[in-house]
Each structure stands twice: as structure tokens, then as C-alpha cells.
Amino acid sequence: MDGQLILHEDARSGNCYKIRLTAAHLDVPLTRHNYDIMRGETRTPAFLGTVNANGRIPVLQVGDRFLPESNAACFWLADGSHLIPHDRFARADMLHWMFWEQYNHEPNVATLRFWRVFVGEDRLTEAQQVQLPAKRTAGEAALRLMDEHLAGRDWFAGGAFSLADICLYAYTHVAEDGGFDLGAYPHVGRWLAAVAALPGHIAMEPEAALAA
Amino acid sequence: MDGQLILHEDARSGNCYKIRLTAAHLDVPLTRHNYDIMRGETRTPAFLGTVNANGRIPVLQVGDRFLPESNAACFWLADGSHLIPHDRFARADMLHWMFWEQYNHEPNVATLRFWRVFVGEDRLTEAQQVQLPAKRTAGEAALRLMDEHLAGRDWFAGGAFSLADICLYAYTHVAEDGGFDLGAYPHVGRWLAAVAALPGHIAMEPEAALAA
């Protein structure tokens, strides 16, 4: 590793949890620096000027360099390890699921959790309110697609546990916070249990942390 | 390469162009199979059952295997080539920009182009109409972030032309179709010209193809 690793995060974020879960499976220590996104702590001039001009967490700091985007940080941590398939097609297929997670899953499954648990449904803007039905439908479609994929497989890509599973686990396992019924997706349920039973697994946060 | 490569695409899509541009830089031949997304040709049972259960293009077919998600298909094509940095941090930093493109750039810059050029502003749903101002603001923020990043650099990651540049070029170079003023981003303008001047570069499509 290149010097100290610092995770700039909000511990309640599934995107931040992905990085901690990857590091836990690799037995790599991370120093954690917490920000409260609800108080604008990632939009200060200091944060924007040094950590991430995009004003978002997580950012993985590697020595004096900063790496935004959760799935890219997981890739850096896992590069060369068993969490990334050696086979060329399987490696790209893992990335397929990671890009799909950020495009089709996170903006729906994670955003509804954020709006319900952190913002509060009665405090949403009109533009957010109008998007609720489409995000609900798209989130259910994402979970259904996962369920169909897992009907004949234990893991998402390459026949083994990989970053694709870690990145999809993060927001799927707390999808009920966003009002999704995980009971409707039995193969997803089996896969969630299998991920949580792996040696090296860590939980996201104690329940108390969510009661912010 | 593993047998014939077939690109399942809609030639007007920037996400499909990324894959053709990557293949052109690598001098790899692709067989092209076109679908008209406006006529639902990627939502047929045959497409959903065989090519992509997610109902989207592009999909890169490698022999009898199917790889959805444009940026993952670019990674498969370029794996082991000069388009992916050998340095571990630079490789992850390239992925950072590719994940950022799909999360912060494409849903704004590409979606406004799609809504204006392909759907027509007068045919947008109420939920789409309500999102226009936020997507405009977010698209401008994405272009500004690119401009600031390029102020001190020629390329996005690792000090050399990489997949990050290809994936960001695709929708940035046609951002004016979405009503964005590229003249406001001079470093982006210089970078666009530099990408287009590289040996191996190909254009997206003749203008005529856009007049669908």
C-alpha cells in the first residue's frame, strides 16, 4: 500500500460502506474521517479544494492523492486480489454490474432510502415528489433483474464472490429503508445471507447510527 | 480476441459510440447490429431474453457471451492495451472518471440531448418537464468540473489518453444538442479538439443519421 489510507466518508452512506467492506475482506486498515452530508460538510471550500471538487463522499485518500467514486476506490483496494476475477471476460462482467449499480440501482434504491430516512418524505421538493413513482418502479425493476440473475447463480460475475457482490450488497441489504419489500426477491435474499456469512464480513453500522 | 465481436447498438447513442471509438483506437473490427430504441426494438422478448435483460443498448457480444454497460465493454476491449494505465492509482483514477461519467454527466448532458433531439421537448412527460432545470444545472456543473480539471492537464487520468477520455468525449462533443454552450468551457474545447486529432479517431455518425 502507498502510505496511509484515509476514507473520507459519511458512515450512514452505502457507498462509503462498500469501501470499508472491501478493505475488511482484504484485511487492509483504513483511517476514517467522518463528514455529515446533511450539514453541508462536503461542500465547504476546504473540502471542494482538497478532497473532491465534486463535493461528494466517499473519497479514498492514498497518501496525498484523492480517489473519488466508491466503485473506483473499491477497484484500487482490490486490484490484484481475489476480489477481481483474473479472467478477462469475468473482469469486465464484474465492471458491468458495478456500472449498472451506479446507473440503475443506486439512483433509485439508495435515493429512496436517502429521501425517506435522511431528508424525510414531507420535506422533499416538488421535483423530488414528482419523481417518486418512477424511482419506485425503477428500483423494483433493478431488484427484479438481480433476482432473475441470481436464480441460477450464487454470485454476480465470474462464478465467485467479487467487487460486484460487494458494491450491490451495500444498498440492497438496506433497501427496506427505502420502502422496498425484499421478501419479493427470494434469490436476492439467499445471496444477501451468503454475503453476510462470508469470513471477513462486517456490518454497515450499528442501528443507532441510523437514528441521526 | 474470442471469436466474432458484435456490437448491439443504436448508432445515434453516445454510449454506443464509445465502444466503436475504443475499437477504432485498437484497430479491432466490430460487426454492427442496429436497433431503433425509439421503436422499442430493445424491449422485445427476444432482445430481453438473449441480449440484455435490462432492455438497453449498447451490448458487446463476445462469441456467445453478452456484455452490457458501455464502459464495461470499453474496458473489455482495451484490457491490456495502452488505453488503460499500467499504474495502479492511474488505473483506478481512470475508472473514477468513468463512474463519474455515468453518474454525474450522462444522466444530465446525454439525457437533455435525448429529450430535445429524439423525444422532443413538447412531448416530455410532466415528471420529465419538472426535472429540466435540475438536469440543466447538473449538466453545467459536470462540464465546469471537467473544465477545471483540464485547466492544468491534457488528459483526464494518468497523464495520457485513456478510456476516461473516450467515455467522456462521447456525450461531451455533442453537448450542444442538449442546449449546453461549449464555448463556456475553453479547456474542454481544447481537449475535444485534441481527442478528435488523434490518429485512429473516428466520428460518431454522419450528421444525416441524427435527422431521424
Tab-separated table of N, CA and C in Angstrom, chain A residues 46-206:
chain	number	residue	atom	x	y	z
A	46	ALA	N	-12.819	24.154	1.767
A	46	ALA	CA	-11.681	23.280	2.065
A	46	ALA	C	-11.888	21.896	1.455
A	47	PHE	N	-13.104	21.348	1.620
A	47	PHE	CA	-13.382	20.022	1.062
A	47	PHE	C	-13.309	20.059	-0.462
A	48	LEU	N	-13.976	21.058	-1.065
A	48	LEU	CA	-14.005	21.157	-2.529
A	48	LEU	C	-12.611	21.389	-3.108
A	49	GLY	N	-11.780	22.133	-2.384
A	49	GLY	CA	-10.462	22.472	-2.900
A	49	GLY	C	-9.438	21.371	-2.731
A	50	THR	N	-9.650	20.485	-1.768
A	50	THR	CA	-8.627	19.486	-1.461
A	50	THR	C	-9.101	18.059	-1.690
A	51	VAL	N	-10.277	17.720	-1.152
A	51	VAL	CA	-10.692	16.313	-1.143
A	51	VAL	C	-11.410	15.937	-2.435
A	52	ASN	N	-12.435	16.701	-2.819
A	52	ASN	CA	-13.195	16.350	-4.021
A	52	ASN	C	-13.946	17.571	-4.540
A	53	ALA	N	-13.556	18.037	-5.728
A	53	ALA	CA	-14.207	19.199	-6.343
A	53	ALA	C	-15.674	18.914	-6.650
A	54	ASN	N	-16.059	17.634	-6.648
A	54	ASN	CA	-17.441	17.245	-6.914
A	54	ASN	C	-18.313	17.309	-5.658
A	55	GLY	N	-17.690	17.597	-4.500
A	55	GLY	CA	-18.465	17.800	-3.271
A	55	GLY	C	-19.157	16.567	-2.736
A	56	ARG	N	-18.598	15.406	-3.013
A	56	ARG	CA	-19.250	14.165	-2.595
A	56	ARG	C	-18.287	13.264	-1.829
A	57	ILE	N	-18.861	12.470	-0.954
A	57	ILE	CA	-18.140	11.352	-0.347
A	57	ILE	C	-18.758	10.076	-0.894
A	58	PRO	N	-18.051	8.949	-0.844
A	58	PRO	CA	-16.725	8.751	-0.283
A	58	PRO	C	-15.601	9.208	-1.211
A	59	VAL	N	-14.465	9.493	-0.573
A	59	VAL	CA	-13.202	9.689	-1.284
A	59	VAL	C	-12.155	8.879	-0.528
A	60	LEU	N	-11.398	8.074	-1.243
A	60	LEU	CA	-10.301	7.335	-0.620
A	60	LEU	C	-9.021	8.117	-0.835
A	61	GLN	N	-8.386	8.490	0.278
A	61	GLN	CA	-7.112	9.209	0.183
A	61	GLN	C	-5.977	8.197	0.291
A	62	VAL	N	-5.102	8.196	-0.713
A	62	VAL	CA	-3.963	7.271	-0.781
A	62	VAL	C	-2.714	8.129	-0.682
A	63	GLY	N	-2.142	8.216	0.517
A	63	GLY	CA	-1.039	9.155	0.712
A	63	GLY	C	-1.567	10.565	0.491
A	64	ASP	N	-1.031	11.287	-0.494
A	64	ASP	CA	-1.511	12.655	-0.739
A	64	ASP	C	-2.386	12.745	-1.990
A	65	ARG	N	-2.854	11.597	-2.461
A	65	ARG	CA	-3.729	11.600	-3.638
A	65	ARG	C	-5.159	11.218	-3.236
A	66	PHE	N	-6.130	11.741	-3.969
A	66	PHE	CA	-7.532	11.561	-3.604
A	66	PHE	C	-8.274	10.837	-4.723
A	67	LEU	N	-9.028	9.813	-4.352
A	67	LEU	CA	-9.749	8.996	-5.326
A	67	LEU	C	-11.236	9.012	-5.007
A	68	PRO	N	-12.029	9.818	-5.745
A	68	PRO	CA	-13.486	9.803	-5.558
A	68	PRO	C	-14.114	8.613	-6.297
A	69	GLU	N	-15.419	8.477	-6.092
A	69	GLU	CA	-16.244	7.420	-6.702
A	69	GLU	C	-15.999	6.082	-5.988
A	70	SER	N	-17.032	5.643	-5.292
A	70	SER	CA	-16.928	4.461	-4.437
A	70	SER	C	-16.414	3.232	-5.189
A	71	ASN	N	-16.959	2.982	-6.372
A	71	ASN	CA	-16.589	1.745	-7.064
A	71	ASN	C	-15.143	1.792	-7.579
A	72	ALA	N	-14.667	2.991	-7.904
A	72	ALA	CA	-13.261	3.132	-8.294
A	72	ALA	C	-12.340	2.906	-7.092
A	73	ALA	N	-12.756	3.397	-5.925
A	73	ALA	CA	-11.951	3.192	-4.712
A	73	ALA	C	-11.890	1.702	-4.360
A	74	CYS	N	-13.027	0.998	-4.513
A	74	CYS	CA	-13.018	-0.449	-4.272
A	74	CYS	C	-12.056	-1.136	-5.246
A	75	PHE	N	-12.061	-0.707	-6.507
A	75	PHE	CA	-11.175	-1.309	-7.506
A	75	PHE	C	-9.716	-1.087	-7.130
A	76	TRP	N	-9.381	0.110	-6.678
A	76	TRP	CA	-7.990	0.375	-6.281
A	76	TRP	C	-7.582	-0.562	-5.147
A	77	LEU	N	-8.454	-0.656	-4.137
A	77	LEU	CA	-8.124	-1.510	-2.990
A	77	LEU	C	-7.933	-2.965	-3.414
A	78	ALA	N	-8.797	-3.436	-4.308
A	78	ALA	CA	-8.835	-4.866	-4.629
A	78	ALA	C	-7.947	-5.247	-5.809
A	79	ASP	N	-7.348	-4.268	-6.459
A	79	ASP	CA	-6.570	-4.543	-7.676
A	79	ASP	C	-5.499	-5.602	-7.375
A	80	GLY	N	-5.518	-6.681	-8.148
A	80	GLY	CA	-4.566	-7.773	-7.946
A	80	GLY	C	-5.000	-8.815	-6.934
A	81	SER	N	-6.154	-8.628	-6.304
A	81	SER	CA	-6.612	-9.570	-5.269
A	81	SER	C	-7.654	-10.537	-5.824
A	82	HIS	N	-8.103	-11.470	-4.958
A	82	HIS	CA	-9.131	-12.446	-5.345
A	82	HIS	C	-10.498	-11.797	-5.544
A	83	LEU	N	-10.662	-10.527	-5.180
A	83	LEU	CA	-11.966	-9.866	-5.334
A	83	LEU	C	-12.202	-9.363	-6.759
A	84	ILE	N	-11.185	-9.456	-7.619
A	84	ILE	CA	-11.323	-9.096	-9.028
A	84	ILE	C	-10.943	-10.320	-9.855
A	85	PRO	N	-11.848	-10.810	-10.717
A	85	PRO	CA	-11.552	-12.032	-11.484
A	85	PRO	C	-10.303	-11.873	-12.355
A	86	HIS	N	-9.567	-12.957	-12.500
A	86	HIS	CA	-8.399	-12.938	-13.379
A	86	HIS	C	-8.789	-13.080	-14.845
A	87	ASP	N	-9.902	-13.759	-15.090
A	87	ASP	CA	-10.360	-13.950	-16.467
A	87	ASP	C	-10.837	-12.623	-17.051
A	88	ARG	N	-10.415	-12.353	-18.282
A	88	ARG	CA	-10.713	-11.054	-18.895
A	88	ARG	C	-12.210	-10.779	-19.026
A	89	PHE	N	-12.985	-11.757	-19.506
A	89	PHE	CA	-14.423	-11.506	-19.656
A	89	PHE	C	-15.082	-11.337	-18.293
A	90	ALA	N	-14.717	-12.171	-17.331
A	90	ALA	CA	-15.322	-12.084	-15.994
A	90	ALA	C	-14.992	-10.748	-15.340
A	91	ARG	N	-13.781	-10.241	-15.575
A	91	ARG	CA	-13.382	-8.947	-15.002
A	91	ARG	C	-14.271	-7.825	-15.573
A	92	ALA	N	-14.491	-7.852	-16.881
A	92	ALA	CA	-15.361	-6.841	-17.489
A	92	ALA	C	-16.811	-7.042	-17.052
A	93	ASP	N	-17.218	-8.303	-16.862
A	93	ASP	CA	-18.592	-8.567	-16.428
A	93	ASP	C	-18.801	-8.058	-14.995
A	94	MET	N	-17.771	-8.175	-14.156
A	94	MET	CA	-17.842	-7.569	-12.815
A	94	MET	C	-18.063	-6.060	-12.945
A	95	LEU	N	-17.301	-5.420	-13.835
A	95	LEU	CA	-17.458	-3.968	-14.035
A	95	LEU	C	-18.844	-3.643	-14.594
A	96	HIS	N	-19.373	-4.516	-15.456
A	96	HIS	CA	-20.733	-4.318	-15.968
A	96	HIS	C	-21.707	-4.155	-14.802
A	97	TRP	N	-21.636	-5.050	-13.820
A	97	TRP	CA	-22.561	-4.959	-12.688
A	97	TRP	C	-22.273	-3.732	-11.826
A	98	MET	N	-21.030	-3.321	-11.744
A	98	MET	CA	-20.687	-2.129	-10.949
A	98	MET	C	-21.186	-0.853	-11.634
A	99	PHE	N	-21.055	-0.776	-12.967
A	99	PHE	CA	-21.620	0.381	-13.671
A	99	PHE	C	-23.148	0.355	-13.606
A	100	TRP	N	-23.711	-0.837	-13.755
A	100	TRP	CA	-25.177	-0.963	-13.661
A	100	TRP	C	-25.649	-0.512	-12.275
A	101	GLU	N	-24.920	-0.853	-11.245
A	101	GLU	CA	-25.293	-0.450	-9.881
A	101	GLU	C	-25.372	1.062	-9.781
A	102	GLN	N	-24.410	1.762	-10.340
A	102	GLN	CA	-24.403	3.217	-10.211
A	102	GLN	C	-25.448	3.879	-11.097
A	103	TYR	N	-25.852	3.214	-12.184
A	103	TYR	CA	-26.792	3.847	-13.124
A	103	TYR	C	-28.242	3.437	-12.858
A	104	ASN	N	-28.485	2.152	-12.579
A	104	ASN	CA	-29.852	1.649	-12.482
A	104	ASN	C	-30.320	1.350	-11.067
A	105	HIS	N	-29.396	1.155	-10.153
A	105	HIS	CA	-29.750	0.696	-8.807
A	105	HIS	C	-29.630	1.857	-7.813
A	106	GLU	N	-28.459	2.424	-7.679
A	106	GLU	CA	-28.215	3.447	-6.670
A	106	GLU	C	-29.136	4.657	-6.804
A	107	PRO	N	-29.355	5.208	-8.021
A	107	PRO	CA	-30.207	6.408	-8.117
A	107	PRO	C	-31.669	6.144	-7.741
A	108	ASN	N	-32.041	4.888	-7.607
A	108	ASN	CA	-33.417	4.539	-7.243
A	108	ASN	C	-33.474	3.942	-5.839
A	109	VAL	N	-32.782	2.825	-5.641
A	109	VAL	CA	-32.849	2.122	-4.353
A	109	VAL	C	-32.210	2.967	-3.245
A	110	ALA	N	-31.048	3.552	-3.512
A	110	ALA	CA	-30.374	4.346	-2.485
A	110	ALA	C	-31.033	5.713	-2.315
A	111	THR	N	-31.481	6.305	-3.409
A	111	THR	CA	-32.069	7.649	-3.312
A	111	THR	C	-33.373	7.607	-2.521
A	112	LEU	N	-34.195	6.570	-2.715
A	112	LEU	CA	-35.437	6.498	-1.938
A	112	LEU	C	-35.141	6.299	-0.455
A	113	ARG	N	-34.109	5.528	-0.129
A	113	ARG	CA	-33.694	5.389	1.272
A	113	ARG	C	-33.260	6.752	1.821
A	114	PHE	N	-32.469	7.476	1.041
A	114	PHE	CA	-31.974	8.779	1.483
A	114	PHE	C	-33.138	9.737	1.700
A	115	TRP	N	-34.049	9.777	0.758
A	115	TRP	CA	-35.177	10.697	0.868
A	115	TRP	C	-36.068	10.346	2.068
A	116	ARG	N	-36.283	9.049	2.323
A	116	ARG	CA	-37.172	8.650	3.422
A	116	ARG	C	-36.504	8.773	4.781
A	117	VAL	N	-35.268	8.279	4.895
A	117	VAL	CA	-34.630	8.165	6.216
A	117	VAL	C	-33.910	9.450	6.602
A	118	PHE	N	-33.284	10.122	5.632
A	118	PHE	CA	-32.422	11.262	5.989
A	118	PHE	C	-33.101	12.607	5.727
A	119	VAL	N	-33.801	12.734	4.607
A	119	VAL	CA	-34.466	14.009	4.301
A	119	VAL	C	-35.848	14.044	4.944
A	120	GLY	N	-36.602	12.974	4.794
A	120	GLY	CA	-37.987	12.935	5.270
A	120	GLY	C	-38.934	13.230	4.129
A	121	GLU	N	-39.935	12.337	3.939
A	121	GLU	CA	-40.787	12.462	2.741
A	121	GLU	C	-41.540	13.781	2.715
A	122	ASP	N	-41.850	14.331	3.886
A	122	ASP	CA	-42.609	15.588	3.906
A	122	ASP	C	-41.718	16.797	3.638
A	123	ARG	N	-40.421	16.576	3.508
A	123	ARG	CA	-39.523	17.700	3.228
A	123	ARG	C	-38.935	17.647	1.821
A	124	LEU	N	-39.448	16.761	0.994
A	124	LEU	CA	-38.950	16.672	-0.387
A	124	LEU	C	-39.440	17.870	-1.199
A	125	THR	N	-38.639	18.280	-2.175
A	125	THR	CA	-39.063	19.344	-3.094
A	125	THR	C	-40.131	18.789	-4.044
A	126	GLU	N	-40.770	19.689	-4.756
A	126	GLU	CA	-41.793	19.252	-5.712
A	126	GLU	C	-41.146	18.356	-6.784
A	127	ALA	N	-39.957	18.756	-7.249
A	127	ALA	CA	-39.286	17.972	-8.291
A	127	ALA	C	-38.973	16.561	-7.784
A	128	GLN	N	-38.648	16.434	-6.487
A	128	GLN	CA	-38.385	15.104	-5.919
A	128	GLN	C	-39.687	14.313	-5.782
A	129	GLN	N	-40.730	14.970	-5.283
A	129	GLN	CA	-42.038	14.307	-5.129
A	129	GLN	C	-42.506	13.694	-6.452
A	130	VAL	N	-42.354	14.482	-7.528
A	130	VAL	CA	-42.837	14.023	-8.833
A	130	VAL	C	-42.073	12.786	-9.304
A	131	GLN	N	-40.827	12.636	-8.855
A	131	GLN	CA	-40.006	11.503	-9.302
A	131	GLN	C	-40.243	10.223	-8.494
A	132	LEU	N	-40.978	10.329	-7.378
A	132	LEU	CA	-41.134	9.152	-6.503
A	132	LEU	C	-41.675	7.923	-7.235
A	133	PRO	N	-42.777	8.023	-7.995
A	133	PRO	CA	-43.297	6.795	-8.640
A	133	PRO	C	-42.295	6.167	-9.609
A	134	ALA	N	-41.614	6.996	-10.406
A	134	ALA	CA	-40.669	6.442	-11.384
A	134	ALA	C	-39.481	5.794	-10.671
A	135	LYS	N	-39.033	6.392	-9.571
A	135	LYS	CA	-37.897	5.805	-8.839
A	135	LYS	C	-38.320	4.514	-8.150
A	136	ARG	N	-39.559	4.459	-7.674
A	136	ARG	CA	-40.062	3.216	-7.075
A	136	ARG	C	-40.088	2.106	-8.133
A	137	THR	N	-40.645	2.407	-9.294
A	137	THR	CA	-40.741	1.419	-10.376
A	137	THR	C	-39.353	0.969	-10.832
A	138	ALA	N	-38.443	1.929	-10.994
A	138	ALA	CA	-37.096	1.589	-11.465
A	138	ALA	C	-36.330	0.791	-10.408
A	139	GLY	N	-36.532	1.122	-9.143
A	139	GLY	CA	-35.876	0.371	-8.062
A	139	GLY	C	-36.373	-1.064	-8.013
A	140	GLU	N	-37.684	-1.245	-8.170
A	140	GLU	CA	-38.244	-2.604	-8.198
A	140	GLU	C	-37.736	-3.373	-9.411
A	141	ALA	N	-37.612	-2.697	-10.540
A	141	ALA	CA	-37.071	-3.364	-11.739
A	141	ALA	C	-35.628	-3.797	-11.512
A	142	ALA	N	-34.865	-2.967	-10.824
A	142	ALA	CA	-33.468	-3.320	-10.541
A	142	ALA	C	-33.396	-4.544	-9.633
A	143	LEU	N	-34.204	-4.557	-8.592
A	143	LEU	CA	-34.186	-5.704	-7.676
A	143	LEU	C	-34.671	-6.976	-8.382
A	144	ARG	N	-35.654	-6.832	-9.273
A	144	ARG	CA	-36.158	-7.985	-10.022
A	144	ARG	C	-35.082	-8.528	-10.958
A	145	LEU	N	-34.357	-7.615	-11.617
A	145	LEU	CA	-33.278	-8.048	-12.509
A	145	LEU	C	-32.208	-8.819	-11.727
A	146	MET	N	-31.857	-8.317	-10.542
A	146	MET	CA	-30.898	-9.035	-9.690
A	146	MET	C	-31.432	-10.415	-9.340
A	147	ASP	N	-32.724	-10.470	-8.973
A	147	ASP	CA	-33.317	-11.742	-8.550
A	147	ASP	C	-33.274	-12.765	-9.679
A	148	GLU	N	-33.612	-12.321	-10.892
A	148	GLU	CA	-33.594	-13.233	-12.044
A	148	GLU	C	-32.166	-13.699	-12.343
A	149	HIS	N	-31.210	-12.787	-12.218
A	149	HIS	CA	-29.816	-13.155	-12.478
A	149	HIS	C	-29.329	-14.188	-11.462
A	150	LEU	N	-29.721	-13.991	-10.204
A	150	LEU	CA	-29.252	-14.874	-9.131
A	150	LEU	C	-30.018	-16.197	-9.069
A	151	ALA	N	-31.118	-16.312	-9.832
A	151	ALA	CA	-31.893	-17.562	-9.804
A	151	ALA	C	-31.029	-18.757	-10.184
A	152	GLY	N	-30.065	-18.542	-11.070
A	152	GLY	CA	-29.224	-19.651	-11.492
A	152	GLY	C	-27.769	-19.511	-11.080
A	153	ARG	N	-27.491	-18.609	-10.146
A	153	ARG	CA	-26.086	-18.332	-9.799
A	153	ARG	C	-25.957	-17.987	-8.315
A	154	ASP	N	-24.774	-18.237	-7.766
A	154	ASP	CA	-24.502	-17.830	-6.389
A	154	ASP	C	-23.991	-16.395	-6.317
A	155	TRP	N	-23.231	-15.959	-7.330
A	155	TRP	CA	-22.585	-14.638	-7.301
A	155	TRP	C	-22.799	-13.921	-8.620
A	156	PHE	N	-22.540	-12.608	-8.636
A	156	PHE	CA	-22.910	-11.831	-9.816
A	156	PHE	C	-22.029	-12.078	-11.037
A	157	ALA	N	-20.726	-12.229	-10.854
A	157	ALA	CA	-19.839	-12.298	-12.024
A	157	ALA	C	-18.715	-13.305	-11.803
A	158	GLY	N	-18.423	-14.052	-12.847
A	158	GLY	CA	-17.236	-14.908	-12.833
A	158	GLY	C	-17.329	-16.116	-11.927
A	159	GLY	N	-18.515	-16.445	-11.414
A	159	GLY	CA	-18.677	-17.647	-10.599
A	159	GLY	C	-18.060	-17.577	-9.220
A	160	ALA	N	-17.721	-16.391	-8.752
A	160	ALA	CA	-17.123	-16.248	-7.423
A	160	ALA	C	-17.487	-14.882	-6.841
A	161	PHE	N	-17.390	-14.770	-5.534
A	161	PHE	CA	-17.596	-13.506	-4.841
A	161	PHE	C	-16.590	-12.481	-5.356
A	162	SER	N	-17.084	-11.297	-5.702
A	162	SER	CA	-16.200	-10.260	-6.264
A	162	SER	C	-16.706	-8.886	-5.845
A	163	LEU	N	-16.023	-7.857	-6.319
A	163	LEU	CA	-16.462	-6.483	-6.055
A	163	LEU	C	-17.893	-6.238	-6.521
A	164	ALA	N	-18.346	-6.957	-7.542
A	164	ALA	CA	-19.725	-6.767	-7.998
A	164	ALA	C	-20.697	-7.073	-6.864
A	165	ASP	N	-20.424	-8.150	-6.121
A	165	ASP	CA	-21.290	-8.502	-4.992
A	165	ASP	C	-21.188	-7.460	-3.880
A	166	ILE	N	-19.986	-7.017	-3.577
A	166	ILE	CA	-19.810	-6.013	-2.515
A	166	ILE	C	-20.560	-4.729	-2.871
A	167	CYS	N	-20.389	-4.265	-4.106
A	167	CYS	CA	-20.990	-2.979	-4.489
A	167	CYS	C	-22.506	-3.074	-4.558
A	168	LEU	N	-23.042	-4.235	-4.945
A	168	LEU	CA	-24.501	-4.379	-4.969
A	168	LEU	C	-25.076	-4.669	-3.593
A	169	TYR	N	-24.296	-5.298	-2.726
A	169	TYR	CA	-24.787	-5.604	-1.375
A	169	TYR	C	-25.090	-4.325	-0.589
A	170	ALA	N	-24.251	-3.307	-0.776
A	170	ALA	CA	-24.272	-2.134	0.104
A	170	ALA	C	-25.658	-1.510	0.241
A	171	TYR	N	-26.302	-1.193	-0.865
A	171	TYR	CA	-27.634	-0.580	-0.779
A	171	TYR	C	-28.766	-1.599	-0.858
A	172	THR	N	-28.498	-2.804	-1.384
A	172	THR	CA	-29.575	-3.795	-1.449
A	172	THR	C	-29.963	-4.266	-0.054
A	173	HIS	N	-28.986	-4.458	0.813
A	173	HIS	CA	-29.305	-5.042	2.122
A	173	HIS	C	-30.065	-4.059	3.022
A	174	VAL	N	-30.083	-2.793	2.655
A	174	VAL	CA	-30.886	-1.813	3.410
A	174	VAL	C	-32.004	-1.231	2.531
A	175	ALA	N	-32.394	-1.972	1.494
A	175	ALA	CA	-33.421	-1.461	0.568
A	175	ALA	C	-34.751	-1.240	1.270
A	176	GLU	N	-35.010	-1.981	2.348
A	176	GLU	CA	-36.294	-1.797	3.048
A	176	GLU	C	-36.384	-0.421	3.700
A	177	ASP	N	-35.252	0.202	3.995
A	177	ASP	CA	-35.273	1.604	4.457
A	177	ASP	C	-35.935	2.519	3.422
A	178	GLY	N	-35.828	2.129	2.147
A	178	GLY	CA	-36.415	2.925	1.070
A	178	GLY	C	-37.824	2.481	0.717
A	179	GLY	N	-38.365	1.523	1.497
A	179	GLY	CA	-39.733	1.081	1.271
A	179	GLY	C	-39.853	-0.079	0.301
A	180	PHE	N	-38.747	-0.712	-0.044
A	180	PHE	CA	-38.791	-1.880	-0.929
A	180	PHE	C	-39.002	-3.144	-0.096
A	181	ASP	N	-39.757	-4.091	-0.636
A	181	ASP	CA	-40.051	-5.340	0.067
A	181	ASP	C	-39.090	-6.425	-0.407
A	182	LEU	N	-38.045	-6.679	0.364
A	182	LEU	CA	-37.047	-7.676	-0.065
A	182	LEU	C	-37.624	-9.085	-0.088
A	183	GLY	N	-38.730	-9.307	0.618
A	183	GLY	CA	-39.374	-10.620	0.603
A	183	GLY	C	-39.845	-11.031	-0.784
A	184	ALA	N	-39.974	-10.058	-1.673
A	184	ALA	CA	-40.434	-10.357	-3.034
A	184	ALA	C	-39.313	-10.891	-3.923
A	185	TYR	N	-38.101	-10.922	-3.398
A	185	TYR	CA	-36.940	-11.295	-4.214
A	185	TYR	C	-36.149	-12.394	-3.498
A	186	PRO	N	-36.634	-13.654	-3.548
A	186	PRO	CA	-36.039	-14.718	-2.714
A	186	PRO	C	-34.588	-15.035	-3.062
A	187	HIS	N	-34.217	-14.953	-4.339
A	187	HIS	CA	-32.824	-15.250	-4.696
A	187	HIS	C	-31.908	-14.146	-4.174
A	188	VAL	N	-32.393	-12.910	-4.210
A	188	VAL	CA	-31.631	-11.815	-3.601
A	188	VAL	C	-31.470	-12.076	-2.101
A	189	GLY	N	-32.532	-12.545	-1.458
A	189	GLY	CA	-32.461	-12.825	-0.019
A	189	GLY	C	-31.409	-13.885	0.309
A	190	ARG	N	-31.366	-14.946	-0.495
A	190	ARG	CA	-30.372	-16.017	-0.285
A	190	ARG	C	-28.960	-15.469	-0.469
A	191	TRP	N	-28.789	-14.651	-1.525
A	191	TRP	CA	-27.470	-14.051	-1.810
A	191	TRP	C	-27.053	-13.069	-0.706
A	192	LEU	N	-27.986	-12.262	-0.213
A	192	LEU	CA	-27.649	-11.344	0.895
A	192	LEU	C	-27.142	-12.135	2.097
A	193	ALA	N	-27.815	-13.258	2.411
A	193	ALA	CA	-27.392	-14.081	3.555
A	193	ALA	C	-26.017	-14.683	3.304
A	194	ALA	N	-25.767	-15.092	2.055
A	194	ALA	CA	-24.467	-15.696	1.733
A	194	ALA	C	-23.341	-14.666	1.853
A	195	VAL	N	-23.594	-13.436	1.408
A	195	VAL	CA	-22.568	-12.386	1.545
A	195	VAL	C	-22.287	-12.136	3.031
A	196	ALA	N	-23.346	-12.027	3.828
A	196	ALA	CA	-23.180	-11.697	5.249
A	196	ALA	C	-22.504	-12.815	6.027
A	197	ALA	N	-22.540	-14.042	5.491
A	197	ALA	CA	-21.941	-15.186	6.183
A	197	ALA	C	-20.475	-15.398	5.821
A	198	LEU	N	-19.947	-14.610	4.896
A	198	LEU	CA	-18.560	-14.815	4.475
A	198	LEU	C	-17.583	-14.413	5.582
A	199	PRO	N	-16.470	-15.147	5.719
A	199	PRO	CA	-15.414	-14.706	6.639
A	199	PRO	C	-14.941	-13.317	6.208
A	200	GLY	N	-14.692	-12.450	7.151
A	200	GLY	CA	-14.230	-11.104	6.816
A	200	GLY	C	-15.348	-10.090	6.686
A	201	HIS	N	-16.604	-10.557	6.669
A	201	HIS	CA	-17.718	-9.616	6.517
A	201	HIS	C	-17.831	-8.691	7.733
A	202	ILE	N	-18.186	-7.448	7.475
A	202	ILE	CA	-18.503	-6.509	8.557
A	202	ILE	C	-19.866	-5.887	8.269
A	203	ALA	N	-20.551	-5.496	9.336
A	203	ALA	CA	-21.855	-4.837	9.182
A	203	ALA	C	-21.648	-3.372	8.815
A	204	MET	N	-22.701	-2.744	8.288
A	204	MET	CA	-22.593	-1.348	7.865
A	204	MET	C	-22.334	-0.441	9.064
A	205	GLU	N	-23.253	-0.404	9.970
A	205	GLU	CA	-23.109	0.421	11.164
A	205	GLU	C	-24.089	-0.121	12.187
A	206	PRO	N	-23.839	0.109	13.451
A	206	PRO	CA	-24.861	-0.200	14.449
A	206	PRO	C	-26.137	0.571	14.118
